[in-house]
mmCIF file of C-alpha atoms in Angstrom:
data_model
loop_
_atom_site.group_PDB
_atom_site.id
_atom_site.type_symbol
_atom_site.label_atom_id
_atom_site.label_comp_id
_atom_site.label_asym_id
_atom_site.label_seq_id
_atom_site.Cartn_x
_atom_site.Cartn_y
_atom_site.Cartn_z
ATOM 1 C CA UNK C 1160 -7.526 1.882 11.902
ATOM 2 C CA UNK C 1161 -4.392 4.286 11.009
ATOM 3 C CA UNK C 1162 -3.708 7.383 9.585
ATOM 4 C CA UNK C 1163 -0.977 9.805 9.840
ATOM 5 C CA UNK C 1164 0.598 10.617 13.175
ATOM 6 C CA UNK C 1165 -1.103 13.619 14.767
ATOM 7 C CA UNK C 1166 0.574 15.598 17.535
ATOM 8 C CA UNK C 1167 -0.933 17.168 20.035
ATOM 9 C CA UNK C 1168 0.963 17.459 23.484
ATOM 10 C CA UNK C 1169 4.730 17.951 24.161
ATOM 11 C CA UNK C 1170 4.574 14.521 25.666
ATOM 12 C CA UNK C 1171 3.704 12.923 22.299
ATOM 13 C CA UNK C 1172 6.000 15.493 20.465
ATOM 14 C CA UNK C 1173 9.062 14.190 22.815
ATOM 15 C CA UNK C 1174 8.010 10.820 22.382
ATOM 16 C CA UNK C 1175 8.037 10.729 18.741
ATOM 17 C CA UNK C 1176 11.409 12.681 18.690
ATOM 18 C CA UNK C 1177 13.014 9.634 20.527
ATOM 19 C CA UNK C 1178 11.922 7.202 18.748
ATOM 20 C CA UNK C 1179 12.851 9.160 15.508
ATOM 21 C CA UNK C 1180 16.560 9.476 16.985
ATOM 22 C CA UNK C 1181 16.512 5.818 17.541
ATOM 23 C CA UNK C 1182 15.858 4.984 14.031
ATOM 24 C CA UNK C 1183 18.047 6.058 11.022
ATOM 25 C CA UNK C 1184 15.711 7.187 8.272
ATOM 26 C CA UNK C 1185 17.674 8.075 5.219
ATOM 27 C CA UNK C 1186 14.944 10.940 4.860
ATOM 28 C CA UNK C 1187 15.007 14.250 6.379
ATOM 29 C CA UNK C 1188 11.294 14.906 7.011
ATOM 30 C CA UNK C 1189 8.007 12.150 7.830
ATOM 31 C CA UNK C 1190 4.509 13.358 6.147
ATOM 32 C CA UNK C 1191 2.251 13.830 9.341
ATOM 33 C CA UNK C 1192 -1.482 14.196 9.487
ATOM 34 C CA UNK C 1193 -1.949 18.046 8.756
ATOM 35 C CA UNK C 1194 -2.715 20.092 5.553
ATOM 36 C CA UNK C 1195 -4.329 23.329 4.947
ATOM 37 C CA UNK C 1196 -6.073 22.862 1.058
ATOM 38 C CA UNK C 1197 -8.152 24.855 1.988
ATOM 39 C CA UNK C 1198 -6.496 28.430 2.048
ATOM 40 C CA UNK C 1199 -9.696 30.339 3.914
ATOM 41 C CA UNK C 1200 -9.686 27.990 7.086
ATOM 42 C CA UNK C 1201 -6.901 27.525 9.406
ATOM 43 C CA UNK C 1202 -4.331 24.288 9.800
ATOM 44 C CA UNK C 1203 -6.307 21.426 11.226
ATOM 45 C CA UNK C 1204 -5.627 17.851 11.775
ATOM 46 C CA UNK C 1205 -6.667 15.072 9.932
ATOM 47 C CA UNK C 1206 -9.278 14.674 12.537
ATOM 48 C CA UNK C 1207 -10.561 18.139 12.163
ATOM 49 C CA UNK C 1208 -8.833 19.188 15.214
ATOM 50 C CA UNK C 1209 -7.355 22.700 15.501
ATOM 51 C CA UNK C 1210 -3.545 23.168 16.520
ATOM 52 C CA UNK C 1211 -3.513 23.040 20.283
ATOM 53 C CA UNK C 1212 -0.131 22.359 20.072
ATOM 54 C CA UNK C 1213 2.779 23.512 17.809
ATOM 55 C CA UNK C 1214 6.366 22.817 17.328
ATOM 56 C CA UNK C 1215 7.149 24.661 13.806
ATOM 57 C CA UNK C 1216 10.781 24.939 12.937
ATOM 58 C CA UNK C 1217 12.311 28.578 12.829
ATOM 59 C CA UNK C 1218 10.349 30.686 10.059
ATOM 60 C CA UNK C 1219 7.882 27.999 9.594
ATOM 61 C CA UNK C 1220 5.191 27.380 7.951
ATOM 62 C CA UNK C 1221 6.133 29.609 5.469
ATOM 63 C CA UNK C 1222 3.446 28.271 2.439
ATOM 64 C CA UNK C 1223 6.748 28.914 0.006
ATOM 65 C CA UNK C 1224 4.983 29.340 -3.429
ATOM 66 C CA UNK C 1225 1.501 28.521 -2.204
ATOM 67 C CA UNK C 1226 2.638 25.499 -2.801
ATOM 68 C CA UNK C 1227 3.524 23.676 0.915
ATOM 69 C CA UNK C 1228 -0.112 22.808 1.926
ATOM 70 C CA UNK C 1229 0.769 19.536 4.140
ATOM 71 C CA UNK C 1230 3.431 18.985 6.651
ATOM 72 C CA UNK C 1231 6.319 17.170 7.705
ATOM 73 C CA UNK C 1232 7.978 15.955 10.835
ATOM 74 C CA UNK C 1233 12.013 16.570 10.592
ATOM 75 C CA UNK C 1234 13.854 13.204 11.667
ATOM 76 C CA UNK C 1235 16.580 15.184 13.114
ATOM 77 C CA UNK C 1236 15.121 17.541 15.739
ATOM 78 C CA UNK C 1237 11.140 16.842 15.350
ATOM 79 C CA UNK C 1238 10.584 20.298 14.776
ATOM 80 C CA UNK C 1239 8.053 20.823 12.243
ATOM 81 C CA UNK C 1240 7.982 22.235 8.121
ATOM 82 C CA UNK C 1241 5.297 22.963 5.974
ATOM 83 C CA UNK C 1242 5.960 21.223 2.293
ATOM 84 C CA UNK C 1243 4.456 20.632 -0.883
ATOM 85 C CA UNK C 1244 1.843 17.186 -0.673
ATOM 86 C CA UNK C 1245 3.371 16.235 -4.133
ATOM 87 C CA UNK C 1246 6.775 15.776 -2.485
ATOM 88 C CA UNK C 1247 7.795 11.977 -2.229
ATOM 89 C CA UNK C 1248 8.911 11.064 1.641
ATOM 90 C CA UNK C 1249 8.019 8.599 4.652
ATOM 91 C CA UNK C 1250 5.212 8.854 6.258
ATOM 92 C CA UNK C 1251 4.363 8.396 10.098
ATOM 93 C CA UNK C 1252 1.302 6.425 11.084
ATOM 94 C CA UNK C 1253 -1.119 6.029 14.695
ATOM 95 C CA UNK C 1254 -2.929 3.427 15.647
ATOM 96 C CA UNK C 1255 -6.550 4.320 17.948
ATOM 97 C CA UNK C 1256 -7.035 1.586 20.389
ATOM 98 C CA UNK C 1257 -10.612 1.317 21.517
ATOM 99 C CA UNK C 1258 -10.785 0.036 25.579
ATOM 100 C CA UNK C 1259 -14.114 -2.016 25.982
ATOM 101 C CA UNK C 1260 -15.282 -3.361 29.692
#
């Protein structure tokens, strides 16, 4: 199945990046897989994974208001913003591939 893009290596970060440049959104930022509802536990992915890897844009996340719980992908540089999960945007998707012998 899908669900929103999770990042977890450089490689993946630069990947995404490029294929971001190739495309012309008409929309600054992507929703990707991360939130933090829960204010007592740290920023995981939607798998329950912790942040191995990080590529926050300057001064972020910031939680402005206590409001920005999930996060967005900037189409411009890939770097990273925390923002409000009411806010209307795109959204970036995976797909897992299962390998059977």
């Amino acid at each position: 199945g899908s669900m929103l893009v999770i990042i977890e290596s450089v490689e993946e970060q630069n990947f995404i990046t490029e294929q971001m440049k190739k495309t012309k959104f008409s929309m600054n930022g992507l929703w990707m897989g991360s939130n933090n509802l829960h204010p007592e536990a740290q920023r995981t992915w939607a798998n329950g994974n912790k942040f191995t890897y990080q590529n926050w844009a300057s001064g972020e996340p910031n939680g402005h208001l206590e409001e920005e719980n999930c996060a967005e992908i900037y189409t411009f540089d890939g770097k990273w913003n925390d923002r409000s999960c009411a806010h209307r945007t795109g959204y970036i998707c995976e797909n897992s591939r299962t390998f059977q012998n």
